Short mmCIF file of C-alpha atoms in Angstrom, two decimals:
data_model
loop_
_atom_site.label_atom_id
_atom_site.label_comp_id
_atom_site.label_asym_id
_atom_site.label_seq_id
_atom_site.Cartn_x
_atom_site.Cartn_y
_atom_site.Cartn_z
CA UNK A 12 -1.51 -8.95 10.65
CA UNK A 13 -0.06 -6.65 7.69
CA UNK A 14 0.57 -3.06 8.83
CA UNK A 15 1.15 -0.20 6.46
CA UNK A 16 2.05 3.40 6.36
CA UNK A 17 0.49 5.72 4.30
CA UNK A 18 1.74 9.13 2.94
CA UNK A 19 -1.47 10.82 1.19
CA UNK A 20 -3.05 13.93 1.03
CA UNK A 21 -6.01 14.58 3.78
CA UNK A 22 -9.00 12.96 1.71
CA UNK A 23 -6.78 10.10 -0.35
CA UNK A 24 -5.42 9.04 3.23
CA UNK A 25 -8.86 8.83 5.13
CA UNK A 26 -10.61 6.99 2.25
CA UNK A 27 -7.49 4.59 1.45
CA UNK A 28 -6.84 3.66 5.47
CA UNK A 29 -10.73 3.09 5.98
CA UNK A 30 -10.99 0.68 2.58
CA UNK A 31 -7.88 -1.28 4.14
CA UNK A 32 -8.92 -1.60 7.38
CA UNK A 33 -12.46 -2.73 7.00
CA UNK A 34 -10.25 -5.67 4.82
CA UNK A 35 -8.00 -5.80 8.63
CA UNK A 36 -5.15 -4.25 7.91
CA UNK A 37 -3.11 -1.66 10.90
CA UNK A 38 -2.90 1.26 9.18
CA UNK A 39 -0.76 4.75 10.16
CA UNK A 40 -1.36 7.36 8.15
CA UNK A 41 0.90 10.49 7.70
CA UNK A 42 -0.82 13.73 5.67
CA UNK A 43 0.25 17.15 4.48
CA UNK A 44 -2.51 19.34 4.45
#
């Protein structure tokens, strides 16, 4: 399984790491807020 890392802002990070894991990707996501 692919795993990423995200760097995003609160609402880019949430919608981008839901999209790619309902297509199974790990995701860890890191914000700034």
């Amino acid at each position: 399984m692919d795993s990423i890392f995200i760097f995003s802002g609160t609402t880019e990070g949430r919608e981008l790491s839901s999209l790619l894991a309902e297509r199974g990707y790990d995701c860890t996501v890191s914000v700034a807020t």
